[in-house]
PDB file of C-alpha atoms in Angstrom:
ATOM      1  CA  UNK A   1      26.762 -33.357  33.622  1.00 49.00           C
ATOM      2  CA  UNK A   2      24.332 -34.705  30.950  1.00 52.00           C
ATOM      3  CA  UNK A   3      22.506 -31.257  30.923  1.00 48.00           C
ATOM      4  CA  UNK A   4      25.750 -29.361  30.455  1.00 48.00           C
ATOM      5  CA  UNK A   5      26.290 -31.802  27.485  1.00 42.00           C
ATOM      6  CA  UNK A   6      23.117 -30.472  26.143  1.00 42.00           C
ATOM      7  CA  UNK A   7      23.019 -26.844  26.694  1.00 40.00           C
ATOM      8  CA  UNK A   8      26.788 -27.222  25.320  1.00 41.00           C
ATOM      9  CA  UNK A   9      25.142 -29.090  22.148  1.00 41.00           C
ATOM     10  CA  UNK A  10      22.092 -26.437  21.922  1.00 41.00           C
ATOM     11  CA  UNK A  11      24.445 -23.215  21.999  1.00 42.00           C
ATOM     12  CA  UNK A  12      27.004 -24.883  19.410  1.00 42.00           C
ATOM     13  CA  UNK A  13      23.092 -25.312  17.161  1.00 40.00           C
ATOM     14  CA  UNK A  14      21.934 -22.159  17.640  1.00 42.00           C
ATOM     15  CA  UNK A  15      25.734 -20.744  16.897  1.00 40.00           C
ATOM     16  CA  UNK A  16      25.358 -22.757  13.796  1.00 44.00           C
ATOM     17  CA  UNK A  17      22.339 -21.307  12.596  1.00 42.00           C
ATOM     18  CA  UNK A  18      23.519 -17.983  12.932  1.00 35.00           C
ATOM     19  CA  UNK A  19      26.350 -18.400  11.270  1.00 34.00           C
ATOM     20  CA  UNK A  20      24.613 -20.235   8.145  1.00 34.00           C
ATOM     21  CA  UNK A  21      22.020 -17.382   7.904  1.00 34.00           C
ATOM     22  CA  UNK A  22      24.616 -14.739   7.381  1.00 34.00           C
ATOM     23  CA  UNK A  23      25.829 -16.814   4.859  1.00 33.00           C
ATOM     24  CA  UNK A  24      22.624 -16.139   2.974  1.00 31.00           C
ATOM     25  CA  UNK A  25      22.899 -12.409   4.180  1.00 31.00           C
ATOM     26  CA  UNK A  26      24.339 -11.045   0.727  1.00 35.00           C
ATOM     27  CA  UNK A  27      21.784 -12.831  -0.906  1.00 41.00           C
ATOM     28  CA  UNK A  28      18.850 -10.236  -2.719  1.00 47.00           C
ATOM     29  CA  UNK A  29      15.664 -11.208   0.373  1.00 47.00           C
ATOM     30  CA  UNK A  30      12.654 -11.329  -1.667  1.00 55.00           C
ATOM     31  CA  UNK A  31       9.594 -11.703   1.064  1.00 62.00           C
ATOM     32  CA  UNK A  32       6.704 -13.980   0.742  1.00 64.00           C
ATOM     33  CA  UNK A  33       4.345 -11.595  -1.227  1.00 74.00           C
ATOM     34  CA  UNK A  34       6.523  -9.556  -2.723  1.00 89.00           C
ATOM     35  CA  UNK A  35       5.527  -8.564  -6.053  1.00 94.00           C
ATOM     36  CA  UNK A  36       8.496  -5.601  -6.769  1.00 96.00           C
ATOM     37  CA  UNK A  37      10.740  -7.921  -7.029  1.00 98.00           C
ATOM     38  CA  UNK A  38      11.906 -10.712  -9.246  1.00 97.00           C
ATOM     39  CA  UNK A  39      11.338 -14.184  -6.662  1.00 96.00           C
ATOM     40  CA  UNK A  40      14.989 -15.632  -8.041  1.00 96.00           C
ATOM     41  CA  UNK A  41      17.269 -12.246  -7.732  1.00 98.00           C
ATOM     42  CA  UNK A  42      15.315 -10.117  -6.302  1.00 98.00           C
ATOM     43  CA  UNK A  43      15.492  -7.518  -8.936  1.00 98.00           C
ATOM     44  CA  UNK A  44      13.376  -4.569  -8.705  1.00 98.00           C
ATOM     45  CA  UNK A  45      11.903  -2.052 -11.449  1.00 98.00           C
ATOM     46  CA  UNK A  46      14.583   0.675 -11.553  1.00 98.00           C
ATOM     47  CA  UNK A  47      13.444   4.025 -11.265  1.00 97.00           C
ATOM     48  CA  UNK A  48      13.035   6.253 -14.598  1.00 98.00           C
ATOM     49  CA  UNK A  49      13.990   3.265 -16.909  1.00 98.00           C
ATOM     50  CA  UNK A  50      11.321   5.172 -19.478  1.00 98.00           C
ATOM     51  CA  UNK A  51      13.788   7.671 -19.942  1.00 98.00           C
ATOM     52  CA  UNK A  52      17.051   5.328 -20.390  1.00 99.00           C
ATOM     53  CA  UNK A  53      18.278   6.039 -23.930  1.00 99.00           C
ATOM     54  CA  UNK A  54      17.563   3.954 -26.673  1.00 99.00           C
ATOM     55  CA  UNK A  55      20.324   0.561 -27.278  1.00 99.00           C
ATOM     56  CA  UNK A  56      17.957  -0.781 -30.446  1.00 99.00           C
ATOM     57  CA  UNK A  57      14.868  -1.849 -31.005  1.00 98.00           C
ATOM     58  CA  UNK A  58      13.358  -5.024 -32.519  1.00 97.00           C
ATOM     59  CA  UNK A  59      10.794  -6.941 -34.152  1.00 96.00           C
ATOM     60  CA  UNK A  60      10.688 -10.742 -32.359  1.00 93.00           C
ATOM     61  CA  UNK A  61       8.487 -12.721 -34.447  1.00 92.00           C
ATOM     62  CA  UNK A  62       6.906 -16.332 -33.884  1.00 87.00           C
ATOM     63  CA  UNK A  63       5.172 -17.830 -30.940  1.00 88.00           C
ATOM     64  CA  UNK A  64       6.031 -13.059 -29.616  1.00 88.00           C
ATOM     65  CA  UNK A  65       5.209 -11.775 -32.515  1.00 92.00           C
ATOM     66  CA  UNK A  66       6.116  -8.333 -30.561  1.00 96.00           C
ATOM     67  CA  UNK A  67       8.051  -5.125 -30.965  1.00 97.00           C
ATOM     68  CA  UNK A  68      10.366  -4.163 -28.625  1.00 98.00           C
ATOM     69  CA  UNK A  69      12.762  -1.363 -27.514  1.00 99.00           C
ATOM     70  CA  UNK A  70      16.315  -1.990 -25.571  1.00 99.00           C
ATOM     71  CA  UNK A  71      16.246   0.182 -23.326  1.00 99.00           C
ATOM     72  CA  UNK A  72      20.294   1.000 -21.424  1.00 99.00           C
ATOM     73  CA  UNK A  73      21.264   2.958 -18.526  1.00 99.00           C
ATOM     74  CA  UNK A  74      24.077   5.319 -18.498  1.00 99.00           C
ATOM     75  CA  UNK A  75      26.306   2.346 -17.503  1.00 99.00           C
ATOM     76  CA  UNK A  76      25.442   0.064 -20.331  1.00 99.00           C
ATOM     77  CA  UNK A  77      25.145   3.047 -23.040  1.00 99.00           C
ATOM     78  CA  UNK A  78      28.802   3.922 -22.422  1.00 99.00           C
ATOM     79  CA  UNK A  79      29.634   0.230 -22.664  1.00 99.00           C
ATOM     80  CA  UNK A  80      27.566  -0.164 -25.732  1.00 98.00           C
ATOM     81  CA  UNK A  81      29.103   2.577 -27.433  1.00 98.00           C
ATOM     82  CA  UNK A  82      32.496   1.619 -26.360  1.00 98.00           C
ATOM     83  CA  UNK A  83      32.070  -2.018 -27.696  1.00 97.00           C
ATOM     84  CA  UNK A  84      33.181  -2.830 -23.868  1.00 97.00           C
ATOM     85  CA  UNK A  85      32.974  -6.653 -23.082  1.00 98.00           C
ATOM     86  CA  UNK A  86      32.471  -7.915 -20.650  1.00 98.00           C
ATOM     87  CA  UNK A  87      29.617  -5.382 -19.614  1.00 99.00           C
ATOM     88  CA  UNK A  88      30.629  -3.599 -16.297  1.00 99.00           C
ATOM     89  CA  UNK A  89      29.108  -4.393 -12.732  1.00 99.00           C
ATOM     90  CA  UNK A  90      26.440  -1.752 -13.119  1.00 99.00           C
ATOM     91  CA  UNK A  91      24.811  -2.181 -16.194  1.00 99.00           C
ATOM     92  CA  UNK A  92      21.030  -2.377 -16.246  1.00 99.00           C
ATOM     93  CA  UNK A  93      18.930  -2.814 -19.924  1.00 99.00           C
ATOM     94  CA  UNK A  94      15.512  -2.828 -19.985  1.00 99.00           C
ATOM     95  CA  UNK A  95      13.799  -4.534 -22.388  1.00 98.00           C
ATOM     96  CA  UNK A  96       9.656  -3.219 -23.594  1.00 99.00           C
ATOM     97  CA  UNK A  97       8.111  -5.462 -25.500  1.00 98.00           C
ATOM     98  CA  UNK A  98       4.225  -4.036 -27.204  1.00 98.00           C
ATOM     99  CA  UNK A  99       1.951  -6.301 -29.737  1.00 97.00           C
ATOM    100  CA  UNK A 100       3.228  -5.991 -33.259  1.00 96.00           C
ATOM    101  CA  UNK A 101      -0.171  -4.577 -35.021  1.00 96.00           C
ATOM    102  CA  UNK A 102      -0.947  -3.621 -38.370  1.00 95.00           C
ATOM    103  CA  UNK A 103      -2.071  -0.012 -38.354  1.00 95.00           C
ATOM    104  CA  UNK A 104      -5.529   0.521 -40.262  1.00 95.00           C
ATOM    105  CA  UNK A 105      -5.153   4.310 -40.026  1.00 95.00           C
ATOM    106  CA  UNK A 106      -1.703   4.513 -41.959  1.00 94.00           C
ATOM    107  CA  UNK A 107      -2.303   1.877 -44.333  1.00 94.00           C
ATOM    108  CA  UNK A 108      -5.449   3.120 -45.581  1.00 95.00           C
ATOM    109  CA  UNK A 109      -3.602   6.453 -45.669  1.00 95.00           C
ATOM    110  CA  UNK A 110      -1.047   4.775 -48.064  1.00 96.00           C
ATOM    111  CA  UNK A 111      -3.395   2.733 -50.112  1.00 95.00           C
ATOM    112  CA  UNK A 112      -1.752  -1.053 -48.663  1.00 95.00           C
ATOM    113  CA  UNK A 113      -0.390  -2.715 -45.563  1.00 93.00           C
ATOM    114  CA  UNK A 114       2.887  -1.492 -45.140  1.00 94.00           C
ATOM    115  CA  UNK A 115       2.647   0.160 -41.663  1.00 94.00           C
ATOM    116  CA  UNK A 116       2.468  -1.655 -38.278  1.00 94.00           C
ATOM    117  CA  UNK A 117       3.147  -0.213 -34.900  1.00 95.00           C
ATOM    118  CA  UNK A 118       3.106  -1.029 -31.432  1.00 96.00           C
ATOM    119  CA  UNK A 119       0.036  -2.170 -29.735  1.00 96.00           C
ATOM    120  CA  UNK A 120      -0.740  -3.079 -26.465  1.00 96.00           C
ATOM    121  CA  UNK A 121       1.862  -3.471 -24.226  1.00 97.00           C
ATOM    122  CA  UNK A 122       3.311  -7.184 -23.289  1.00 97.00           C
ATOM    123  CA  UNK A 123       6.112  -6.579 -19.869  1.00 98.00           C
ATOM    124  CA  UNK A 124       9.170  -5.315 -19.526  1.00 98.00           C
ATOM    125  CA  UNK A 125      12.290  -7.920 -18.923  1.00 98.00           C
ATOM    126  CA  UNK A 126      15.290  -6.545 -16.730  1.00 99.00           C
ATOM    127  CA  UNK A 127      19.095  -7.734 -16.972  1.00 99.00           C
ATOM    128  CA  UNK A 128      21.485  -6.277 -14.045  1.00 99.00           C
ATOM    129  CA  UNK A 129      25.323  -6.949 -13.980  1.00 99.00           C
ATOM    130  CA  UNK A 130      26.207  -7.603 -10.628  1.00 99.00           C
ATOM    131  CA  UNK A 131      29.082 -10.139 -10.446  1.00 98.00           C
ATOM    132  CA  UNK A 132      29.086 -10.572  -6.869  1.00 98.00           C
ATOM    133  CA  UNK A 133      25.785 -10.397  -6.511  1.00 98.00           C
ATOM    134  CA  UNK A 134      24.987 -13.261  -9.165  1.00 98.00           C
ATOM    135  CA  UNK A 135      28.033 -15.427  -9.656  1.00 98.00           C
ATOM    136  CA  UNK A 136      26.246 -18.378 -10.190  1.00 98.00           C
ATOM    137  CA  UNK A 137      24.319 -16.724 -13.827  1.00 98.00           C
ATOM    138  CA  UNK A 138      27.421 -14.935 -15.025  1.00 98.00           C
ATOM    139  CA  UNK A 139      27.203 -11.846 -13.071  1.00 98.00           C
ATOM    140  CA  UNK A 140      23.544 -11.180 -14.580  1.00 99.00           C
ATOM    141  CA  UNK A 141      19.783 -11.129 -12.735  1.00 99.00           C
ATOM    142  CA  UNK A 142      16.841 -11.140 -14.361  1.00 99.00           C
ATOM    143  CA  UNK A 143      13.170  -9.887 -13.703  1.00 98.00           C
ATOM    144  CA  UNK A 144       9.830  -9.717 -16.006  1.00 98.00           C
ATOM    145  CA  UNK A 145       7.499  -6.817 -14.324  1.00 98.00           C
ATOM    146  CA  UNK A 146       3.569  -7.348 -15.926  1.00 97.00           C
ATOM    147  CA  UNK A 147       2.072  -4.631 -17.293  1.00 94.00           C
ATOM    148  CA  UNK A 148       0.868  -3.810 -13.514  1.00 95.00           C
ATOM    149  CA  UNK A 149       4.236  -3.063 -12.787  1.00 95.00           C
ATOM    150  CA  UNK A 150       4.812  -6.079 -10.425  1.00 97.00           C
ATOM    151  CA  UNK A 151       7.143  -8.798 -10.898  1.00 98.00           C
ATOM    152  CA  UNK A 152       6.101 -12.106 -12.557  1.00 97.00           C
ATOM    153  CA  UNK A 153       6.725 -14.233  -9.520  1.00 97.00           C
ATOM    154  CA  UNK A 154       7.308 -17.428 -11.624  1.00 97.00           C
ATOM    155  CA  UNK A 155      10.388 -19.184 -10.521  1.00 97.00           C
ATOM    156  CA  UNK A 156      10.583 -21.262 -14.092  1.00 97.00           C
ATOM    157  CA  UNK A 157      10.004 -17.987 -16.222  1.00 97.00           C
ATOM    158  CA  UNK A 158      12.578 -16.109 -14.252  1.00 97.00           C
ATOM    159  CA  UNK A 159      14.759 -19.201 -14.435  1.00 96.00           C
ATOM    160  CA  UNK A 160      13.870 -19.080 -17.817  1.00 97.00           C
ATOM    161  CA  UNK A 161      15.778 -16.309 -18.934  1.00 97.00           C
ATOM    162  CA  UNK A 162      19.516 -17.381 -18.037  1.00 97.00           C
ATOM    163  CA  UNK A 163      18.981 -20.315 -19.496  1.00 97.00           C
ATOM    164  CA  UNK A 164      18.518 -19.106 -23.150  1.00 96.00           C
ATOM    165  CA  UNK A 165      20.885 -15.711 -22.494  1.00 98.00           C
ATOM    166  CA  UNK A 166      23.935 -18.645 -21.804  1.00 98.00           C
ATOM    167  CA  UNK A 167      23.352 -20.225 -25.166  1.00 98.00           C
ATOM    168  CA  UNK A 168      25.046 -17.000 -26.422  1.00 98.00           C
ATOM    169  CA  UNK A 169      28.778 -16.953 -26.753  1.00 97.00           C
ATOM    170  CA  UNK A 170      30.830 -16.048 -23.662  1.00 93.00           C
ATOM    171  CA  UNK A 171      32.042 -12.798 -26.070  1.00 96.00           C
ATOM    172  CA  UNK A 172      28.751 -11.743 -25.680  1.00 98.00           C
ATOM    173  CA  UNK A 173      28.636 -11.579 -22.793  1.00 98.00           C
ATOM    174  CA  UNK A 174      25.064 -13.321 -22.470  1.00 98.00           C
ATOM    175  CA  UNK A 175      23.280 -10.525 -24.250  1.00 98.00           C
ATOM    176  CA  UNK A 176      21.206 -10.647 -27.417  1.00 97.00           C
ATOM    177  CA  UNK A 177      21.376  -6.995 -28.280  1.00 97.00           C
ATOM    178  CA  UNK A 178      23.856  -5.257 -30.390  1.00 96.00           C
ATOM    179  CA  UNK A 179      23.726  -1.210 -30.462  1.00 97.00           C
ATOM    180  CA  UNK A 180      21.902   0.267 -33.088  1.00 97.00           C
ATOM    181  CA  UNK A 181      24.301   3.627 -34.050  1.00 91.00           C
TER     182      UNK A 181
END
């Protein structure tokens, strides 16, 4: 009797477990060691973002002090130039950030420093809208890929980024960019 008791209490454990884990199913996996994608959503590099079109482009200076193009795919670019809020499940921007340098060539070319361009390049920040995906940050994921292409795998940084995209308004939808026309 006691042992029926216990395989009855093991089975209804094991049950358990199984059933959490598929809870966590839907969840993005991100594997110890995985440096494609981002260790919070598990957001990956997408494919061809070079050749996304163009959303704006910025100068971010302070503590940056970078340049940086906003980058959308075809998702976000028809949203952008809608002015359609909230951004749809399915929006991706990409976000390449280079040193903002003086150039020596082109100002000596036009006799003062007036010209700066983009330098080395800094990382590339992704935002996906994926509602189900990422209820609990508005429907948006994050990522910051190093210049080796792999994702920063710190949990603050990556943390990092919903926490200043919510001080936006809610109209906003949490982004910072506006389309440049």
């Amino acid at each position: 009797m006691p042992y029926r008791f216990l395989l009855v209490a093991a089975m209804a454990l094991i049950v358990g477990g199984i059933i959490t884990l598929g809870a966590f199913a839907s969840e993005p996996a991100v594997r110890h060691g995985d440096t494609s994608r981002s260790p919070v959503f598990g957001v990956a590099l997408p494919e061809g973002y070079r050749d996304w079109q163009t959303i704006s482009v910025a100068h971010e200076a302070g503590n940056n002090n970078d340049i940086r193009v906003i980058l959308g795919n075809d998702i976000a670019m028809k949203a952008f130039r809608a002015g359609t809020l909230p951004y749809p499940d399915g929006t991706i921007i990409a976000r390449l950030a280079w040193r903002y340098e003086s150039s020596a060539r082109n100002n000596a070319i036009f006799g003062r420093d007036q010209s700066f361009v983009a330098g080395d390049p800094i990382n590339v920040q992704i935002s996906v809208k994926d509602s189900k995906r990422f209820p609990d940050t508005d429907g948006w994921g994050y990522a910051q890929f190093e210049n080796d292409g792999k994702a920063n795998q710190s949990v603050a940084l990556v943390n990092a980024c919903y926490a200043c995209h919510k001080k936006l308004p809610a109209a906003s939808d949490l982004v910072f960019t506006s389309y440049s026309k």
